[in-house]
Amino acid sequence: MVRFSAKKNMWSVLLLAVFVMSILLTGCGGNKPAADTAKKSVVGLSVSTLNNPFFVDLRDGAKAAAEAGGMDLVVMDAQNDASKQLANIENLIQQKVGVIIVNPVDSKAIVPAIEAANKAGIPVITVDRGAAGGKVVCSIASDNVAGGKLAGQYIVDKLGGKGKLVELEGIPGTSAANDRGKGFNEAAKAAAGLTVVAKQPADFDRAKGMKVMENILQANPEINAVFAHNDEMALGALEAIKAAKRNNVIVVGFDATEDAVKAVNAGTLGATVAQKPKDMGKIAIETAKKVMAKETVPESIPVALELIVKK
Amino acid sequence: MALKDSAQSNIIRKMGPLLGLVLLSGAMALLSDRFLDVNNLLNVARQVSINAIISVGMTMVILTGGIDLSVGSTVALAGSVTAGLLTAGQGMSTAILAGLVIGVVLGCFNGFLITRANVPPFIATLGTMTAARGFTLVYTDGRPITGMDDAFRFLGGGYIAGIPVPVVLMIIVFAAAYVVLRQTKFGRYVYAIGGNEEAARLSGIHTKKILLSVYSIAGLLAGFSGIIMASRLNSAQPTAGVSFELDAIAAVVLGGTSLSGGMGTIGGTLIGALIIGILDNGLNLLNVSSFYQQVAKGAVILLAVIVDNRRKKGA
């Protein structure tokens, strides 16, 4: 009896091993991993999450630029977990990549990872979000405060300076949420007739944006405009507003993801602020190339913003 | 005969995960020439340590036939409280002690719910998980806590004789747990409760006390991990530890511990944690898309459980 079970056990373990190996091989697609750095320059890109179209665009922009520049790009996804991102960057350091481009989950929690890269002598470029410490050769980002102002100003003009506003905030404590909120509130405060009646975090997430908006609609019979710190939340809020049959609520998002631009052109979403993530990825790769060629690069490169409204 | 049978199946229980680990490491070494580099191995050990320490407590809990879903939230709350006290100017020992106490309190609360209020472990710890995450957000105001003394960074980022501190701590925790489970009455009682709680109670074991201790230990170790993680990141994240309970459960199950309790080893859990860590690290080194990484991890866990079931049927 026991021997029989032992056999079964061994079989299962073998099966497991074969399976793991096959996954590895399919994952690699047969290409040799990035070990021969001498032949081809390898750039590491650590993205905060690939569950958000904005960062997928950023990655795609970087990928295209790397292919055009004849570079290998190693992409890692931290799934919005700061400790996972640290592990990812440690693993990039182990791979001895030429440059590490990082889009931090959190600007403070990323510091130990950047310090580790500094120690290993690998230059670091930050993209979209900055870092609160460590040595960064170049930070590439849009001015989120200016973007928040653009959105706020659009709402002020649309409402003629009077009305009740809702602000859906991103993940509390992230620099993107802080800065966009700051810019928006500056613009809103300038118009005396505007009051922000509700301000709630929905963590940059579409489902949460919808849920939070549903609750806010229950509590506030009159709402004229919503500003969400990103498009995902704005689109979620839009669903809630549609389901509640509340008309004439202007919703403004931020990021100009594909979905959001479609919604703007369909007339459901009022406006969104374009940050051009694809350009960010592209500029990051071009900067990495310059860094590897030992050229000097500017300490920060701003990426232009624009307000997308229905054409 | 029965005794021999169980001894033999015990050896197989241990050998299965180890064989898996060896095969996996072999595959990684073949596929990436960076994998076996000493620096990388230390790097893997350091990355594994946090999950491994949590998994020790989870092993004990699962051995009693229970489950603890609250460890991830405990990681966040303990880390936040320690970081918060440090930035408020408290001494290192006070702050770390407070974080550990938070862990014990949460674990103790789980144990209380399970033994006194007769709430099933899954539900009890699910409630604690949600509430503790809420407390963390309340305490931190949803913002990461930073600005601790550089001395605090030693815990997560320092080295003792060339070995990263978290790895040293992990080894100490495993050694202690090994001794407790193998050499003490308490350890035998843990197995006895998992085998048959009613029988254990009737034979005079204070099952409620033992269970309370086991959940407290799980909370303590999760709190300890949270403090190490806050030190490693030099910042306490309110969202830290999300889904850590699942990684810990996966490590325990991969290590051959039976989810129905009473069977399993602490060494197996270490192997399980290493399998998960090596998968993560190796797939990173090989530049496998992160989406595939999750598929691979899920497949490995499922297969391990299937192995466990087949063993039970066959035995």
XYZ file of C-alpha atoms in Angstrom:
626
model
C 0.000 0.000 0.000
C 2.590 2.469 1.125
C 4.914 1.682 -1.643
C 2.134 2.305 -4.062
C 1.508 5.758 -2.545
C 5.217 6.503 -2.625
C 5.259 5.831 -6.306
C 2.297 8.060 -6.820
C 4.021 10.757 -4.873
C 7.181 10.592 -6.932
C 5.125 10.718 -10.085
C 3.308 13.791 -8.941
C 6.526 15.559 -8.014
C 8.027 14.678 -11.364
C 4.917 15.945 -13.089
C 5.247 19.180 -11.153
C 8.897 19.563 -12.119
C 8.165 18.911 -15.779
C 5.374 21.447 -15.638
C 7.547 24.127 -14.034
C 10.258 23.545 -16.597
C 7.810 23.779 -19.473
C 6.441 27.047 -18.122
C 9.983 28.358 -17.866
C 10.819 27.348 -21.376
C 7.652 28.782 -22.885
C 8.164 31.930 -20.869
C 11.638 32.338 -22.187
C 10.476 31.744 -25.721
C 13.803 30.025 -26.203
C 15.762 33.253 -26.175
C 18.873 33.327 -24.045
C 18.361 35.463 -20.962
C 20.034 38.790 -20.583
C 23.406 37.617 -19.390
C 25.764 38.665 -22.152
C 25.514 42.353 -21.374
C 28.658 43.016 -23.309
C 27.083 42.167 -26.647
C 23.879 44.082 -26.307
C 22.995 46.806 -23.856
C 20.331 45.697 -21.398
C 17.998 48.105 -19.663
C 15.810 47.133 -16.725
C 12.376 48.677 -16.296
C 10.543 48.239 -13.001
C 6.911 49.288 -13.364
C 4.650 49.935 -10.366
C 1.805 47.897 -11.853
C 0.747 46.496 -15.203
C -2.878 46.316 -14.072
C -3.388 49.895 -15.202
C -3.531 50.855 -18.885
C -1.467 53.978 -18.206
C 1.568 51.983 -17.160
C 0.994 49.440 -19.903
C 1.250 52.380 -22.344
C 4.437 53.512 -20.597
C 5.877 50.035 -21.008
C 4.832 49.852 -24.653
C 6.491 53.201 -25.387
C 9.674 51.967 -23.735
C 9.517 48.633 -25.560
C 9.144 50.254 -28.972
C 11.984 52.682 -28.279
C 14.248 49.874 -27.050
C 13.568 47.809 -30.152
C 14.269 50.808 -32.368
C 17.491 51.499 -30.484
C 18.650 47.870 -30.609
C 18.518 47.414 -26.837
C 17.227 44.583 -24.676
C 14.521 45.628 -22.237
C 13.769 43.609 -19.096
C 10.360 44.563 -17.670
C 9.248 43.796 -14.121
C 5.842 44.333 -12.572
C 5.664 45.214 -8.870
C 1.866 44.817 -8.714
C 1.664 48.006 -6.613
C 3.589 46.361 -3.786
C 6.630 48.310 -2.569
C 8.323 45.229 -1.139
C 7.867 43.315 -4.392
C 9.405 46.252 -6.240
C 12.451 46.130 -3.993
C 12.839 42.428 -4.771
C 12.437 43.144 -8.504
C 15.175 45.767 -8.453
C 17.463 43.513 -6.417
C 16.964 40.912 -9.123
C 17.739 43.469 -11.858
C 20.949 44.322 -10.019
C 21.802 40.604 -9.953
C 21.315 40.549 -13.717
C 23.836 43.394 -14.023
C 21.700 45.479 -16.366
C 23.249 48.685 -17.746
C 20.604 51.105 -16.482
C 17.571 50.705 -14.232
C 14.476 52.723 -15.121
C 12.070 52.711 -12.214
C 8.492 53.854 -11.890
C 8.182 53.772 -8.081
C 5.162 52.346 -6.248
C 5.996 54.833 -3.528
C 8.539 57.635 -3.716
C 9.858 57.041 -0.194
C 9.773 53.235 -0.041
C 11.809 53.054 -3.261
C 14.858 54.705 -1.654
C 16.524 51.507 -0.334
C 16.201 49.937 -3.796
C 17.809 52.966 -5.456
C 20.580 52.959 -2.862
C 21.231 49.286 -3.638
C 21.546 50.135 -7.344
C 23.848 53.049 -6.485
C 26.036 50.653 -4.521
C 26.205 48.279 -7.467
C 27.171 51.199 -9.730
C 24.062 50.951 -11.903
C 22.598 54.347 -12.925
C 18.927 54.887 -12.052
C 16.312 56.873 -13.970
C 12.899 57.500 -12.420
C 9.810 57.844 -14.544
C 6.329 59.273 -13.778
C 6.960 59.299 -10.019
C 10.090 60.587 -8.360
C 12.211 59.193 -5.539
C 12.697 60.835 -2.155
C 16.352 59.833 -1.897
C 19.250 57.902 -3.387
C 21.148 59.000 -6.489
C 18.972 59.378 -9.574
C 20.617 60.534 -12.813
C 17.408 61.778 -14.350
C 13.756 61.987 -13.348
C 11.182 62.016 -16.114
C 7.670 63.107 -15.167
C 4.783 65.401 -15.927
C 4.000 68.207 -13.563
C 0.975 66.743 -11.791
C 0.145 70.001 -10.017
C -0.131 71.762 -13.379
C -2.308 68.902 -14.645
C -4.650 69.155 -11.665
C -4.920 72.901 -12.303
C -5.805 72.296 -15.955
C -8.631 69.970 -14.915
C -9.846 72.322 -12.185
C -9.821 75.308 -14.539
C -11.848 73.351 -17.117
C -14.529 72.630 -14.480
C -14.523 76.268 -13.278
C -15.076 77.522 -16.840
C -17.757 74.919 -17.622
C -19.761 75.691 -14.503
C -19.267 79.443 -14.756
C -17.575 79.447 -11.350
C -20.595 78.080 -9.363
C -21.471 74.585 -8.220
C -20.880 71.553 -6.030
C -17.803 69.431 -6.717
C -16.667 65.926 -5.851
C -13.023 64.872 -5.755
C -12.107 61.194 -6.092
C -8.611 60.795 -4.748
C -5.943 58.294 -5.728
C -4.061 56.065 -3.309
C -3.535 58.265 -0.242
C 0.038 59.330 0.177
C 1.122 58.798 -3.421
C 2.739 61.830 -4.971
C 0.391 61.652 -7.965
C -2.665 61.882 -5.698
C -1.154 64.657 -3.573
C -0.066 66.809 -6.524
C -3.174 66.400 -8.684
C -5.369 67.177 -5.700
C -3.281 70.214 -4.885
C -3.505 71.653 -8.400
C -7.229 70.954 -8.648
C -8.011 72.535 -5.290
C -5.962 75.623 -6.140
C -8.036 76.171 -9.277
C -11.318 75.411 -7.472
C -10.567 77.723 -4.551
C -9.958 80.611 -6.923
C -13.661 80.519 -7.857
C -15.662 81.623 -4.812
C -18.901 79.953 -5.968
C -17.459 76.423 -5.991
C -17.613 74.081 -3.006
C -16.080 70.617 -2.762
C -18.886 68.645 -1.075
C -17.159 65.255 -1.006
C -13.565 64.105 -1.114
C -12.915 60.379 -0.951
C -10.041 58.085 -1.924
C -10.838 55.385 -4.490
C -7.249 54.171 -4.928
C -6.923 54.823 -8.690
C -9.207 51.824 -9.223
C -12.229 51.692 -11.513
C -14.379 49.386 -9.389
C -13.621 51.410 -6.278
C -14.315 54.630 -8.152
C -17.755 53.339 -9.010
C -18.493 52.156 -5.477
C -17.328 55.362 -3.816
C -19.276 57.487 -6.320
C -22.448 55.450 -5.708
C -22.160 56.254 -2.018
C -21.440 59.929 -2.615
C -24.492 60.156 -4.919
C -26.619 58.715 -2.121
C -25.379 61.374 0.278
C -25.470 64.409 -2.016
C -28.656 65.211 -3.952
C -26.862 67.893 -5.946
C -23.543 67.392 -7.672
C -22.361 69.403 -10.680
C -18.897 68.064 -11.397
C -16.476 65.298 -10.455
C -12.715 65.402 -10.696
C -11.004 62.033 -10.400
C -7.247 61.747 -9.934
C -7.117 59.222 -12.768
C -9.237 57.972 -15.658
C -9.944 54.579 -14.153
C -11.758 56.178 -11.208
C -13.442 58.713 -13.509
C -14.836 55.931 -15.698
C -16.038 54.065 -12.622
C -17.720 57.231 -11.347
C -19.308 57.720 -14.753
C -20.937 54.267 -14.511
C -22.324 55.121 -11.079
C -23.714 58.438 -12.351
C -25.272 56.720 -15.361
C -26.876 54.037 -13.181
C -28.279 56.691 -10.849
C -29.695 58.575 -13.878
C -28.153 61.800 -12.691
C -27.706 63.991 -15.741
C -25.524 67.012 -16.316
C -22.687 65.924 -14.036
C -19.370 66.853 -15.606
C -16.720 64.189 -14.987
C -13.048 64.951 -15.575
C -10.328 62.347 -15.415
C -6.579 62.322 -15.698
C -4.117 60.237 -17.816
C -5.977 60.134 -21.171
C -6.040 56.355 -21.382
C -7.547 54.854 -24.517
C -10.880 54.157 -22.783
C -11.083 57.689 -21.451
C -10.350 59.352 -24.777
C -13.103 57.212 -26.332
C -15.483 58.347 -23.613
C -14.528 61.988 -24.186
C -15.208 61.669 -27.896
C -18.516 59.934 -27.163
C -19.452 62.909 -25.007
C -19.833 60.977 -21.741
C -16.605 62.067 -20.101
C -16.091 65.837 -19.957
C -12.342 65.942 -20.302
C -9.124 64.214 -19.348
C -5.571 65.400 -18.898
C -3.092 63.746 -21.247
C 0.182 62.816 -19.689
C 1.503 60.882 -22.659
C 2.824 57.758 -20.924
C 4.097 56.368 -24.249
C 6.329 59.432 -24.580
C 7.510 58.923 -21.007
C 8.624 55.386 -21.791
C 10.281 56.514 -24.999
C 12.132 59.413 -23.365
C 13.249 57.127 -20.527
C 14.821 54.668 -22.980
C 16.479 57.440 -24.992
C 17.873 58.880 -21.768
C 19.101 55.434 -20.699
C 20.924 55.127 -24.016
C 22.654 58.467 -23.436
C 23.597 57.447 -19.888
C 25.173 54.218 -21.126
C 27.108 56.174 -23.748
C 28.409 58.327 -20.862
C 26.755 61.467 -22.227
C 25.432 64.050 -19.778
C 21.673 64.111 -19.275
C 19.508 66.781 -17.590
C 18.484 66.113 -13.985
C 14.809 66.246 -14.862
C 12.848 66.087 -18.092
C 9.253 67.355 -17.981
C 6.782 65.564 -20.242
C 4.180 67.893 -21.740
C 0.543 67.786 -20.588
C -2.578 68.643 -22.546
C -6.291 68.817 -21.830
C -8.247 66.441 -24.053
C -11.796 67.651 -24.812
C -14.342 66.568 -27.405
C -13.192 67.607 -30.841
C 3.466 -2.463 10.464
C 1.418 0.668 10.849
C 4.295 2.445 12.512
C 6.651 1.547 9.722
C 4.123 2.662 7.175
C 3.736 6.079 8.696
C 7.488 6.498 9.065
C 7.924 5.675 5.426
C 5.201 8.026 4.269
C 6.723 10.701 6.491
C 10.042 10.366 4.690
C 8.223 10.710 1.390
C 6.388 13.767 2.685
C 9.728 15.373 3.332
C 11.394 14.119 0.190
C 8.708 15.327 -2.209
C 9.130 19.062 -1.567
C 12.915 18.713 -1.364
C 13.015 16.942 -4.710
C 10.847 19.719 -6.137
C 13.235 22.333 -4.767
C 16.290 20.564 -6.179
C 14.695 20.142 -9.600
C 13.537 23.745 -9.669
C 16.975 25.043 -8.648
C 18.587 22.802 -11.248
C 16.291 24.155 -13.941
C 17.013 27.756 -12.909
C 20.767 27.145 -12.837
C 20.634 25.670 -16.328
C 18.559 28.514 -17.699
C 20.311 31.466 -16.063
C 24.023 31.701 -15.347
C 23.286 34.403 -12.769
C 21.154 32.142 -10.595
C 23.870 30.258 -8.693
C 25.939 33.389 -8.094
C 26.575 33.714 -4.327
C 25.243 37.264 -4.344
C 22.056 36.131 -5.984
C 21.562 33.248 -3.555
C 21.929 35.638 -0.603
C 19.526 37.942 -2.409
C 16.973 35.116 -2.739
C 17.390 34.183 0.920
C 16.776 37.789 1.962
C 13.682 38.050 -0.228
C 12.349 34.769 1.150
C 12.951 35.583 4.808
C 9.867 37.729 5.376
C 7.441 35.187 3.947
C 9.332 32.339 5.626
C 9.048 33.850 9.110
C 5.307 34.387 8.635
C 5.034 30.827 7.319
C 6.460 29.375 10.554
C 3.452 30.689 12.475
C 1.169 29.626 9.654
C 2.606 26.083 9.834
C 1.682 25.783 13.499
C -1.803 27.138 12.828
C -2.386 24.762 9.925
C -0.988 21.842 11.948
C -3.827 22.410 14.431
C -6.251 22.231 11.507
C -6.862 26.000 11.493
C -5.962 28.862 9.170
C -4.856 32.447 9.732
C -5.842 34.993 7.095
C -4.945 37.990 9.249
C -1.136 37.776 8.990
C -0.857 40.218 6.063
C -2.760 42.922 7.922
C -0.716 42.172 11.054
C 2.435 42.798 9.006
C 1.101 46.233 8.049
C -0.147 47.264 11.509
C 2.945 46.103 13.407
C 5.280 47.749 10.883
C 3.299 50.988 10.975
C 3.158 51.174 14.769
C 6.881 50.514 15.121
C 7.717 53.083 12.430
C 5.248 55.574 13.910
C 6.768 55.314 17.398
C 10.292 55.610 15.991
C 9.443 58.782 14.095
C 7.768 60.123 17.251
C 11.144 59.858 18.943
C 10.690 56.632 20.931
C 13.668 54.365 21.473
C 14.356 51.434 19.168
C 13.593 48.742 21.759
C 10.308 50.359 22.820
C 9.137 50.745 19.225
C 10.054 47.198 18.213
C 8.505 45.791 21.379
C 5.296 47.690 20.654
C 5.145 46.225 17.148
C 5.628 42.720 18.515
C 2.957 43.297 21.167
C 0.532 44.397 18.431
C 1.231 41.107 16.674
C 0.615 39.076 19.829
C -2.562 41.003 20.641
C -4.015 40.405 17.177
C -3.061 36.724 17.329
C -4.444 36.399 20.831
C -7.691 37.988 19.663
C -7.920 35.388 16.868
C -7.333 32.632 19.402
C -9.973 34.090 21.698
C -12.554 34.240 18.905
C -11.813 30.665 17.882
C -11.655 29.038 21.313
C -14.114 31.078 23.374
C -16.589 32.449 20.833
C -16.462 29.294 18.700
C -15.999 31.235 15.459
C -14.439 29.066 12.723
C -10.770 30.056 12.149
C -11.408 31.099 8.552
C -14.108 33.583 9.553
C -12.427 34.771 12.752
C -9.164 35.614 11.030
C -10.976 37.086 8.021
C -12.620 39.548 10.400
C -9.343 40.355 12.111
C -7.657 40.759 8.720
C -10.189 43.365 7.632
C -10.292 45.208 10.946
C -6.501 45.270 11.334
C -6.129 46.693 7.822
C -8.624 49.371 8.818
C -6.704 50.128 12.018
C -3.540 50.436 9.927
C -5.169 52.977 7.633
C -6.548 54.880 10.623
C -3.164 54.905 12.349
C -1.193 55.946 9.268
C -3.911 58.173 7.808
C -3.341 56.165 4.642
C 0.128 57.573 4.169
C 3.451 55.754 4.303
C 5.456 56.487 7.461
C 9.065 57.426 6.830
C 11.941 59.219 8.480
C 13.208 56.553 10.874
C 16.737 56.590 12.257
C 19.392 54.948 10.117
C 20.051 52.558 12.991
C 16.647 50.968 12.364
C 17.712 49.970 8.860
C 20.126 47.380 10.226
C 17.250 44.982 10.912
C 16.249 44.659 7.273
C 19.316 45.851 5.403
C 22.310 44.984 7.578
C 24.667 42.012 7.571
C 25.973 39.745 10.302
C 29.195 38.031 9.193
C 28.290 38.558 5.541
C 24.784 37.088 5.942
C 21.828 39.497 5.617
C 20.209 40.114 9.021
C 16.699 38.987 7.941
C 18.220 35.652 6.859
C 19.916 35.239 10.254
C 16.599 36.026 11.970
C 14.807 33.559 9.720
C 17.276 30.800 10.623
C 16.847 31.528 14.344
C 13.047 31.454 14.053
C 13.104 28.169 12.129
C 15.542 26.555 14.552
C 13.393 27.589 17.508
C 10.202 26.352 15.850
C 11.881 23.073 14.924
C 12.891 22.452 18.532
C 9.465 23.459 19.860
C 7.566 21.204 17.458
C 9.926 18.242 17.723
C 11.214 18.251 21.287
C 8.520 19.735 23.506
C 5.200 18.623 24.906
C 3.653 21.757 23.401
C 4.767 20.645 19.948
C 3.297 17.187 20.397
C 0.024 18.708 21.560
C -0.118 20.870 18.427
C 0.097 17.739 16.284
C -2.392 15.956 18.525
C -4.985 18.727 18.176
C -4.600 18.713 14.413
C -4.971 14.941 14.319
C -8.150 14.922 16.362
C -9.098 17.865 18.551
C -11.805 16.012 20.451
C -9.531 13.082 21.250
C -6.793 15.469 22.333
C -9.186 17.262 24.662
C -10.466 14.003 26.148
C -6.931 12.823 26.816
C -6.426 15.828 29.071
C -4.741 18.338 26.742
C -5.770 21.951 27.349
C -6.731 22.385 23.714
C -8.028 25.927 24.175
C -4.812 27.107 25.782
C -2.685 25.477 23.087
C -4.778 27.003 20.304
C -4.621 30.435 21.914
C -0.821 30.119 22.096
C -0.546 28.929 18.496
C -2.514 31.896 17.105
C -0.560 34.271 19.362
C 2.711 32.872 18.000
C 1.421 33.316 14.447
C 0.558 36.946 15.244
C 3.909 37.544 16.917
C 5.847 36.221 13.921
C 3.722 38.197 11.464
C 4.357 41.336 13.530
C 8.067 40.540 13.563
C 8.052 40.203 9.774
C 6.223 43.492 9.465
C 8.918 45.256 11.479
C 11.662 43.693 9.344
C 9.820 44.764 6.199
C 9.396 48.347 7.394
C 13.132 48.392 8.058
C 13.969 46.846 4.674
C 11.927 49.487 2.826
C 12.882 52.193 5.330
C 9.196 53.058 5.314
C 6.006 51.522 6.658
C 3.400 51.167 3.937
C -0.274 51.117 4.944
C -0.868 48.701 2.071
C 2.002 46.429 3.086
C 1.398 42.724 3.337
C -1.650 42.525 1.092
C -2.060 38.850 0.111
C 0.931 37.793 2.241
C -1.347 35.292 3.981
C -1.766 33.528 0.663
C 1.991 33.321 0.083
C 2.419 31.907 3.590
C -0.334 29.328 3.116
C 1.235 28.410 -0.225
C 4.654 27.910 1.399
C 3.156 25.669 4.087
C 1.197 23.597 1.584
C 4.159 23.306 -0.803
C 6.175 22.083 2.167
C 3.907 19.073 2.507
C 1.836 20.145 5.501
C -1.689 18.874 5.228
C -4.408 21.523 5.293
C -6.564 19.207 7.367
C -4.016 19.396 10.172
C -1.895 16.995 12.171
C 0.701 16.269 9.501
C 3.626 18.332 8.322
C 7.036 19.643 9.233
C 8.669 22.999 9.797
C 11.551 22.016 7.484
C 9.058 21.401 4.720
C 7.730 24.934 5.147
C 11.238 26.356 4.720
C 11.530 24.381 1.496
C 8.100 25.631 0.420
C 9.063 29.246 1.056
C 12.303 28.704 -0.869
C 10.393 27.203 -3.812
C 8.190 30.312 -4.012
C 11.179 32.643 -3.629
C 13.236 30.830 -6.247
C 10.295 30.846 -8.636
C 9.955 34.622 -8.189
C 13.665 35.313 -8.451
C 14.344 32.888 -11.283
C 11.431 34.078 -13.394
C 12.705 37.635 -12.841
C 16.206 36.675 -13.907
C 14.861 34.904 -16.971
C 12.801 37.936 -17.892
C 9.564 35.976 -17.984
C 6.555 38.262 -18.245
C 5.034 38.968 -14.851
C 1.722 37.672 -16.103
C 3.234 34.252 -16.776
C 4.922 34.383 -13.387
C 1.550 34.383 -11.690
C 0.365 31.505 -13.863
C 3.453 29.494 -12.931
C 3.085 30.231 -9.225
C -0.565 29.261 -9.239
C 0.117 26.058 -11.136
C 2.834 25.016 -8.696
C 0.545 25.556 -5.704
C -2.318 23.634 -7.274
C -0.086 20.737 -8.218
C 1.295 20.578 -4.694
C -2.201 20.234 -3.299
C -3.023 17.561 -5.868
C 0.114 15.723 -4.752
C -1.081 15.998 -1.154
C -4.491 14.579 -2.026
C -3.059 11.684 -3.999
C -0.792 10.858 -1.110
C -3.760 10.772 1.242
C -5.721 8.524 -1.090
C -2.790 6.214 -1.658
C -1.715 5.941 1.959
